[in-house]
Structure formats: structure tokens, C-alpha cells
mmCIF file of C-alpha atoms in Angstrom:
data_model
loop_
_atom_site.group_PDB
_atom_site.id
_atom_site.type_symbol
_atom_site.label_atom_id
_atom_site.label_comp_id
_atom_site.label_asym_id
_atom_site.label_seq_id
_atom_site.Cartn_x
_atom_site.Cartn_y
_atom_site.Cartn_z
ATOM 1 C CA MET A 1 119.461 301.513 44.829
ATOM 2 C CA LYS A 2 120.456 297.865 44.432
ATOM 3 C CA GLN A 3 118.724 295.503 46.818
ATOM 4 C CA THR A 4 120.664 292.943 48.793
ATOM 5 C CA PHE A 5 119.711 289.282 48.906
ATOM 6 C CA GLY A 6 118.329 289.684 52.412
ATOM 7 C CA SER A 7 116.123 292.624 51.429
ATOM 8 C CA ARG A 8 114.742 290.688 48.451
ATOM 9 C CA VAL A 9 113.946 287.721 50.679
ATOM 10 C CA PHE A 10 112.251 290.060 53.128
ATOM 11 C CA ASP A 11 110.160 291.617 50.344
ATOM 12 C CA VAL A 12 109.073 288.186 49.076
ATOM 13 C CA VAL A 13 108.158 286.925 52.548
ATOM 14 C CA ASN A 14 106.438 290.195 53.445
ATOM 15 C CA THR A 15 104.414 290.172 50.207
ATOM 16 C CA ALA A 16 103.416 286.530 50.717
ATOM 17 C CA LEU A 17 102.281 287.238 54.288
ATOM 18 C CA LEU A 18 100.279 290.305 53.255
ATOM 19 C CA VAL A 19 98.623 288.426 50.378
ATOM 20 C CA GLY A 20 97.786 285.557 52.724
ATOM 21 C CA MET A 21 96.304 287.909 55.326
ATOM 22 C CA GLY A 22 94.349 289.677 52.593
ATOM 23 C CA LEU A 23 92.889 286.385 51.370
ATOM 24 C CA ILE A 24 91.995 285.366 54.924
ATOM 25 C CA THR A 25 90.073 288.645 55.239
ATOM 26 C CA VAL A 26 88.472 288.781 51.797
ATOM 27 C CA LEU A 27 87.488 285.147 51.195
ATOM 28 C CA PRO A 28 84.891 284.960 54.021
ATOM 29 C CA LEU A 29 83.337 288.192 52.749
ATOM 30 C CA LEU A 30 83.167 286.822 49.203
ATOM 31 C CA TYR A 31 81.635 283.594 50.497
ATOM 32 C CA VAL A 32 78.953 285.470 52.411
ATOM 33 C CA LEU A 33 78.229 287.643 49.362
ATOM 34 C CA ALA A 34 77.999 284.603 47.068
ATOM 35 C CA GLY A 35 75.815 282.767 49.582
ATOM 36 C CA SER A 36 73.353 285.649 49.682
ATOM 37 C CA PHE A 37 72.705 285.138 45.953
ATOM 38 C CA ALA A 38 72.607 281.327 46.082
ATOM 39 C CA THR A 39 69.697 278.962 46.597
ATOM 40 C CA GLU A 40 69.027 277.199 49.881
ATOM 41 C CA SER A 41 69.856 273.807 48.401
ATOM 42 C CA GLU A 42 73.231 275.012 47.120
ATOM 43 C CA ILE A 43 74.147 276.498 50.495
ATOM 44 C CA ALA A 44 73.244 273.189 52.150
ATOM 45 C CA THR A 45 75.172 270.999 49.699
ATOM 46 C CA ARG A 46 78.272 273.091 48.937
ATOM 47 C CA PRO A 47 80.473 273.752 51.982
ATOM 48 C CA PHE A 48 82.343 276.638 50.329
ATOM 49 C CA PHE A 49 81.979 278.552 47.066
ATOM 50 C CA LEU A 50 82.758 282.007 45.702
ATOM 51 C CA TRP A 51 80.213 282.020 42.873
ATOM 52 C CA PRO A 52 76.724 280.503 43.015
ATOM 53 C CA GLU A 53 75.718 277.948 40.405
ATOM 54 C CA ARG A 54 72.271 279.492 40.195
ATOM 55 C CA PHE A 55 72.146 283.260 40.710
ATOM 56 C CA THR A 56 69.007 284.431 42.515
ATOM 57 C CA THR A 57 67.885 287.600 44.263
ATOM 58 C CA GLY A 58 64.990 285.914 46.038
ATOM 59 C CA VAL A 59 66.470 286.420 49.491
ATOM 60 C CA TYR A 60 66.842 290.185 49.006
ATOM 61 C CA GLU A 61 63.329 290.423 47.576
ATOM 62 C CA TYR A 62 62.029 288.618 50.632
ATOM 63 C CA ILE A 63 64.018 290.825 53.016
ATOM 64 C CA PHE A 64 62.916 294.158 51.555
ATOM 65 C CA ALA A 65 59.325 292.952 51.337
ATOM 66 C CA THR A 66 59.286 292.083 55.038
ATOM 67 C CA PRO A 67 58.480 294.977 57.424
ATOM 68 C CA THR A 68 60.765 293.637 60.157
ATOM 69 C CA PHE A 69 63.925 293.940 58.085
ATOM 70 C CA VAL A 70 63.029 297.248 56.481
ATOM 71 C CA ARG A 71 62.119 298.747 59.857
ATOM 72 C CA ALA A 72 65.409 297.570 61.419
ATOM 73 C CA LEU A 73 67.396 298.999 58.514
ATOM 74 C CA ILE A 74 65.636 302.379 58.680
ATOM 75 C CA THR A 75 66.079 302.453 62.469
ATOM 76 C CA THR A 76 69.805 301.756 62.159
ATOM 77 C CA ILE A 77 70.272 304.423 59.488
ATOM 78 C CA PHE A 78 68.341 306.974 61.577
ATOM 79 C CA VAL A 79 70.204 306.222 64.817
ATOM 80 C CA THR A 80 73.569 306.256 63.037
ATOM 81 C CA ALA A 81 72.912 309.578 61.293
ATOM 82 C CA ILE A 82 71.544 311.385 64.361
ATOM 83 C CA GLY A 83 74.051 309.784 66.708
ATOM 84 C CA THR A 84 77.023 310.723 64.539
ATOM 85 C CA LEU A 85 75.852 314.343 64.329
ATOM 86 C CA VAL A 86 75.265 314.547 68.089
ATOM 87 C CA GLN A 87 78.521 312.873 69.071
ATOM 88 C CA LEU A 88 80.606 314.831 66.582
ATOM 89 C CA ALA A 89 79.006 318.143 67.580
ATOM 90 C CA LEU A 90 79.545 317.528 71.303
ATOM 91 C CA THR A 91 83.142 316.423 70.738
ATOM 92 C CA LEU A 92 84.011 319.495 68.647
ATOM 93 C CA VAL A 93 82.261 321.936 70.963
ATOM 94 C CA MET A 94 83.984 320.487 74.025
ATOM 95 C CA ALA A 95 87.425 320.080 72.429
ATOM 96 C CA TYR A 96 87.664 323.678 71.169
ATOM 97 C CA PRO A 97 87.596 325.485 74.547
ATOM 98 C CA LEU A 98 89.831 322.809 76.098
ATOM 99 C CA ALA A 99 92.441 323.648 73.447
ATOM 100 C CA LYS A 100 92.763 327.122 75.001
ATOM 101 C CA LYS A 101 95.447 327.084 77.686
ATOM 102 C CA GLY A 102 93.954 330.086 79.467
ATOM 103 C CA LEU A 103 90.598 328.377 80.107
ATOM 104 C CA PRO A 104 89.798 328.398 83.883
ATOM 105 C CA GLY A 105 89.576 324.873 85.288
ATOM 106 C CA ARG A 106 91.043 323.360 82.126
ATOM 107 C CA GLY A 107 93.424 321.084 84.018
ATOM 108 C CA VAL A 108 90.662 319.671 86.208
ATOM 109 C CA VAL A 109 88.426 318.912 83.228
ATOM 110 C CA LEU A 110 91.277 317.274 81.310
ATOM 111 C CA ASN A 111 92.108 315.089 84.308
ATOM 112 C CA MET A 112 88.463 314.013 84.523
ATOM 113 C CA ILE A 113 88.492 313.151 80.810
ATOM 114 C CA ILE A 114 91.662 311.100 81.175
ATOM 115 C CA PHE A 115 90.164 309.338 84.207
ATOM 116 C CA ALA A 116 87.042 308.527 82.191
ATOM 117 C CA MET A 117 89.235 307.235 79.371
ATOM 118 C CA VAL A 118 90.919 304.731 81.707
ATOM 119 C CA PHE A 119 88.043 303.833 84.025
ATOM 120 C CA SER A 120 84.333 303.430 83.376
ATOM 121 C CA GLY A 121 81.323 302.918 85.595
ATOM 122 C CA GLY A 122 80.538 299.542 84.074
ATOM 123 C CA MET A 123 77.495 298.001 82.510
ATOM 124 C CA ILE A 124 75.171 297.905 85.519
ATOM 125 C CA PRO A 125 75.699 301.513 86.742
ATOM 126 C CA THR A 126 75.292 302.756 83.160
ATOM 127 C CA TYR A 127 72.061 300.788 82.819
ATOM 128 C CA LEU A 128 70.756 302.249 86.080
ATOM 129 C CA VAL A 129 71.515 305.795 84.886
ATOM 130 C CA VAL A 130 69.771 305.168 81.553
ATOM 131 C CA ARG A 131 66.775 303.674 83.364
ATOM 132 C CA ASP A 132 66.479 306.520 85.876
ATOM 133 C CA LEU A 133 66.657 309.084 83.060
ATOM 134 C CA GLY A 134 63.685 307.372 81.426
ATOM 135 C CA LEU A 135 65.618 306.448 78.284
ATOM 136 C CA LEU A 136 64.798 302.745 78.199
ATOM 137 C CA ASP A 137 63.148 301.717 74.907
ATOM 138 C CA SER A 138 64.212 305.077 73.493
ATOM 139 C CA TYR A 139 66.551 305.724 70.586
ATOM 140 C CA TRP A 140 68.377 308.265 72.757
ATOM 141 C CA ALA A 141 69.583 305.354 74.880
ATOM 142 C CA LEU A 142 71.654 304.284 71.865
ATOM 143 C CA ILE A 143 73.189 307.764 71.444
ATOM 144 C CA LEU A 144 73.628 309.660 74.703
ATOM 145 C CA PRO A 145 75.481 307.106 76.914
ATOM 146 C CA LEU A 146 78.356 307.074 74.402
ATOM 147 C CA ALA A 147 77.968 310.651 73.205
ATOM 148 C CA ILE A 148 81.631 311.607 73.711
ATOM 149 C CA ASN A 149 84.590 309.286 73.352
ATOM 150 C CA PRO A 150 87.344 310.604 75.699
ATOM 151 C CA PHE A 151 90.153 309.329 73.478
ATOM 152 C CA TYR A 152 88.708 311.009 70.381
ATOM 153 C CA LEU A 153 88.157 314.187 72.401
ATOM 154 C CA ILE A 154 91.840 314.343 73.391
ATOM 155 C CA ILE A 155 92.939 313.893 69.766
ATOM 156 C CA VAL A 156 90.584 316.595 68.471
ATOM 157 C CA LYS A 157 91.775 318.945 71.228
ATOM 158 C CA SER A 158 95.364 318.338 70.152
ATOM 159 C CA PHE A 159 94.422 319.138 66.575
ATOM 160 C CA PHE A 160 92.821 322.439 67.587
ATOM 161 C CA GLN A 161 95.945 323.350 69.554
ATOM 162 C CA GLU A 162 98.072 322.953 66.425
ATOM 163 C CA LEU A 163 96.023 325.461 64.405
ATOM 164 C CA PRO A 164 97.797 328.835 63.935
ATOM 165 C CA GLU A 165 96.681 331.273 66.615
ATOM 166 C CA ALA A 166 97.323 334.181 64.247
ATOM 167 C CA LEU A 167 94.262 333.243 62.189
ATOM 168 C CA GLU A 168 91.978 333.401 65.208
ATOM 169 C CA GLU A 169 93.555 336.633 66.437
ATOM 170 C CA ALA A 170 93.086 338.249 63.014
ATOM 171 C CA ALA A 171 89.422 337.257 63.018
ATOM 172 C CA ARG A 172 88.927 338.717 66.514
ATOM 173 C CA ILE A 173 90.586 341.972 65.441
ATOM 174 C CA ASP A 174 88.047 342.142 62.602
ATOM 175 C CA GLY A 175 85.256 341.898 65.171
ATOM 176 C CA ALA A 176 84.444 338.199 65.032
ATOM 177 C CA SER A 177 83.001 336.652 68.154
ATOM 178 C CA GLU A 178 84.353 333.426 69.634
ATOM 179 C CA LEU A 179 81.469 331.476 68.125
ATOM 180 C CA MET A 180 82.099 333.010 64.697
ATOM 181 C CA VAL A 181 85.817 332.197 64.953
ATOM 182 C CA PHE A 182 84.922 328.596 65.713
ATOM 183 C CA TRP A 183 82.346 328.378 62.880
ATOM 184 C CA ARG A 184 84.113 330.392 60.170
ATOM 185 C CA ILE A 185 87.804 329.720 60.890
ATOM 186 C CA VAL A 186 88.317 326.588 62.961
ATOM 187 C CA LEU A 187 85.752 324.204 61.468
ATOM 188 C CA PRO A 188 86.697 324.800 57.790
ATOM 189 C CA LEU A 189 90.309 324.032 58.696
ATOM 190 C CA SER A 190 89.235 320.881 60.547
ATOM 191 C CA LYS A 191 87.748 318.908 57.652
ATOM 192 C CA PRO A 192 90.252 316.024 57.965
ATOM 193 C CA VAL A 193 89.585 315.495 61.665
ATOM 194 C CA ILE A 194 85.819 315.938 61.215
ATOM 195 C CA ALA A 195 85.713 313.386 58.386
ATOM 196 C CA THR A 196 87.892 310.921 60.272
ATOM 197 C CA PHE A 197 85.975 310.932 63.514
ATOM 198 C CA ALA A 198 82.618 311.104 61.774
ATOM 199 C CA LEU A 199 83.599 307.783 60.200
ATOM 200 C CA PHE A 200 84.761 306.387 63.551
ATOM 201 C CA TYR A 201 81.567 307.422 65.320
ATOM 202 C CA ALA A 202 79.316 306.211 62.487
ATOM 203 C CA VAL A 203 80.989 302.792 62.340
ATOM 204 C CA ALA A 204 80.778 302.417 66.130
ATOM 205 C CA ILE A 205 77.062 303.270 66.201
ATOM 206 C CA TRP A 206 76.259 301.164 63.138
ATOM 207 C CA ASN A 207 78.009 298.102 64.610
ATOM 208 C CA ASP A 208 76.783 298.659 68.175
ATOM 209 C CA TYR A 209 75.105 295.517 69.444
ATOM 210 C CA MET A 210 75.264 295.759 73.224
ATOM 211 C CA SER A 211 73.401 299.062 73.641
ATOM 212 C CA PRO A 212 70.180 298.023 71.854
ATOM 213 C CA LEU A 213 70.411 294.616 73.496
ATOM 214 C CA LEU A 214 70.531 296.226 76.958
ATOM 215 C CA TYR A 215 68.214 299.193 76.542
ATOM 216 C CA ILE A 216 65.686 298.176 73.860
ATOM 217 C CA THR A 217 63.060 295.553 74.704
ATOM 218 C CA ASP A 218 60.538 296.538 72.031
ATOM 219 C CA ASN A 219 61.318 294.430 68.952
ATOM 220 C CA THR A 220 59.816 297.108 66.713
ATOM 221 C CA LYS A 221 62.813 299.288 67.680
ATOM 222 C CA TRP A 222 65.451 296.669 66.997
ATOM 223 C CA THR A 223 68.504 297.807 65.095
ATOM 224 C CA LEU A 224 70.060 295.830 62.272
ATOM 225 C CA GLN A 225 72.801 294.369 64.464
ATOM 226 C CA VAL A 226 70.309 292.897 66.918
ATOM 227 C CA LEU A 227 68.381 291.434 64.012
ATOM 228 C CA VAL A 228 71.584 289.961 62.605
ATOM 229 C CA ARG A 229 72.212 288.325 65.981
ATOM 230 C CA GLN A 230 68.715 286.909 66.031
ATOM 231 C CA LEU A 231 69.149 285.557 62.523
ATOM 232 C CA THR A 232 72.526 283.946 63.103
ATOM 233 C CA SER A 233 71.546 282.283 66.386
ATOM 234 C CA PRO A 234 70.720 278.550 66.411
ATOM 235 C CA GLU A 235 67.078 279.393 67.080
ATOM 236 C CA ALA A 236 66.910 281.789 64.099
ATOM 237 C CA ALA A 237 64.312 279.877 62.145
ATOM 238 C CA ASN A 238 61.909 279.548 65.077
ATOM 239 C CA ALA A 239 62.457 283.142 66.215
ATOM 240 C CA LEU A 240 61.805 284.642 62.805
ATOM 241 C CA ALA A 241 58.896 282.350 62.099
ATOM 242 C CA THR A 242 57.088 283.978 65.013
ATOM 243 C CA VAL A 243 57.894 287.463 63.706
ATOM 244 C CA ASP A 244 57.052 287.016 60.044
ATOM 245 C CA SER A 245 55.152 284.188 58.473
ATOM 246 C CA ALA A 246 55.622 283.562 54.770
ATOM 247 C CA ASN A 247 55.536 280.686 52.359
ATOM 248 C CA PHE A 248 59.118 281.274 51.238
ATOM 249 C CA PHE A 249 61.548 281.279 54.128
ATOM 250 C CA PRO A 250 65.234 281.011 53.097
ATOM 251 C CA VAL A 251 66.804 280.665 56.542
ATOM 252 C CA GLU A 252 70.444 280.254 55.509
ATOM 253 C CA GLY A 253 70.236 282.743 52.652
ATOM 254 C CA ILE A 254 68.767 285.370 54.950
ATOM 255 C CA LYS A 255 71.724 285.027 57.320
ATOM 256 C CA PHE A 256 74.149 285.788 54.510
ATOM 257 C CA ALA A 257 72.045 288.589 53.019
ATOM 258 C CA VAL A 258 71.537 290.459 56.280
ATOM 259 C CA VAL A 259 75.274 290.340 57.028
ATOM 260 C CA VAL A 260 75.882 291.833 53.572
ATOM 261 C CA ILE A 261 73.277 294.549 54.142
ATOM 262 C CA ALA A 262 74.846 295.374 57.519
ATOM 263 C CA THR A 263 78.352 295.638 56.017
ATOM 264 C CA VAL A 264 77.940 297.267 52.606
ATOM 265 C CA PRO A 265 76.824 300.795 53.719
ATOM 266 C CA ILE A 266 80.029 301.373 55.718
ATOM 267 C CA LEU A 267 82.116 300.070 52.816
ATOM 268 C CA CYS A 268 80.332 302.479 50.469
ATOM 269 C CA PHE A 269 80.993 305.539 52.626
ATOM 270 C CA TYR A 270 84.685 304.865 53.206
ATOM 271 C CA PRO A 271 85.926 305.842 49.673
ATOM 272 C CA PHE A 272 84.329 309.287 50.001
ATOM 273 C CA LEU A 273 86.168 309.941 53.280
ATOM 274 C CA GLN A 274 89.438 308.253 52.334
ATOM 275 C CA LYS A 275 91.153 311.451 51.177
ATOM 276 C CA HIS A 276 90.629 312.958 54.636
ATOM 277 C CA PHE A 277 91.144 309.721 56.551
ATOM 278 C CA ALA A 278 94.908 309.332 56.026
ATOM 279 C CA LYS A 279 95.562 312.908 57.135
ATOM 280 C CA GLY A 280 93.113 312.743 60.019
ATOM 281 C CA VAL A 281 94.573 309.627 61.646
ATOM 282 C CA MET A 282 98.068 311.215 61.593
ATOM 283 C CA ILE A 283 96.926 314.154 63.701
ATOM 284 C CA GLY A 284 99.434 314.947 66.400
ATOM 285 C CA SER A 285 101.861 312.215 65.313
ATOM 286 C CA VAL A 286 104.475 314.621 63.915
ATOM 287 C CA LYS A 287 105.854 317.509 65.927
ATOM 288 C CA GLU A 288 108.098 320.244 64.598
#
């Protein structure tokens, strides 16, 4: 099909805008990555660069040799893994029965979920609940208060409703219980939605800064995001000097390196879930 002059102009302008937006997004990441492998003097003298003049891994060697950083990284990985499993399991288990139209009280529960999706108790009431449950300074305080996302729950419920009922009925005729139908029939057919929302939950927990800031006062239980905040604050050098004393202390390089460490794991997992991601985010968008 022959393009008109207007369509060609649109394609050129659209491509230029997308390339410009891509550069705006990628260049800061490349600068941070290059800065993490540069020397302190180069970071101080060169305002912007995408490749260090002298390549060094000293900052990463310092980070992984320091218990504070390693402990924060392990804590973040642990909380993200357990939290994703808990949140995904609770979402799936709650969404499946709500997908059944004959469930008693279904309308009331759905209205409560929609209400919770629009309104929340706020920071102070949530803190009081966490405190009264004895979860302060506990890793569960980073998982349970946000265990189920109402919006994600509604989407997963809609996905379960679109599954063919004949498959479940055939399994019940063969003697399968409701739990077996859910485990053997529904979950294998739900890989796209499971992969998609596992990624959403994992990214949210990994990047969560407010929850550990509010509920964790023990610095030995800091997550990586809190440590990143401490490092990138104006008082970073003084704060870290009280935590770890060492002869080599690359203040600026550490800021770049920790941001890289906090970003790379999510970027590494995305390609493995990409094949399910496109299908999962389109759930419920097309109706026959």
C-alpha cells in the first residue's frame, strides 16, 4: 500500500520522538553503569560520560566484601521471593472462587474489593495495625500489608471467568475435587497471568522503599532500596562511615554501583517472562 505524504511525515516524526524518548531513558542508565566502573577522580572531573577512561571493578569488590551491602542484598532477594509467592498464592486462591457466579456472598466480597481498590486506610492506620499485630522489625511487615492487590485480583478473576467451563465439568465428572480442578486444570492454563503478575508483584516488592522505612528500625534488616536511599542522600558519606570503616571508600562510585545492583536483577528476569507478559497484560481486553 502506497503511503501518502502525510503518513510519511507522521512516521518520521513518530520515529524521531520514540528515538528521543528512548535516548532520554537509556542514557542515564548507561551513565550510571559507566560511573560504577570509573574511578572517583574521573567521576568528580567528568560531568557526563558513557565509557570510563580507566575501567575498574574496585567499587564492586568493596561492596561485596562489606557485610552491610551483602546483607541488604540477601534480605531483598529473600523478601522478594517469599513475598511474591505469598502474594501470588493469595491472589490466585481468592480469585478462583470469586470467578464462580454461584458463590454465596460473591457480590458483597466483590464490592468490598472494589471499595478497597478506590479507598485505603492510609499510612497511619496501616502502621497502627502492623504495630498491634507485632510485625514491626519483622520481614512479614514488608509482605502481609500489601499481600493482595485489589486491581490485580479483579483481573485474575476475569481471566478465570474466561476459561472454558467444559474443562472443569469434565474433570468433576471424572471424580476430581474442586482443589484438584484448580491445581490440575486451572493453574496450568493460567501460566500467562501467573507469569505476568509474578513479575508485577516481584518488581513492586523489590522497589518498595516506604514499607521498610516505616516498619524496619533495625539497620541489620535494611533492604537494598533503603540502603540506596542512605547512599544517595547528602549525608551518605558520614552515614556509611559509621556503618563500615575501611581505608578505601569510593563514595560516588558506590552510589552508582548500588543503583546498578538494585536494577539489574529485574532486568535479567524480564526476558524469561516476556513470552507470557504480552499475553498476560491483554487479559480481558478482547471480548467475543
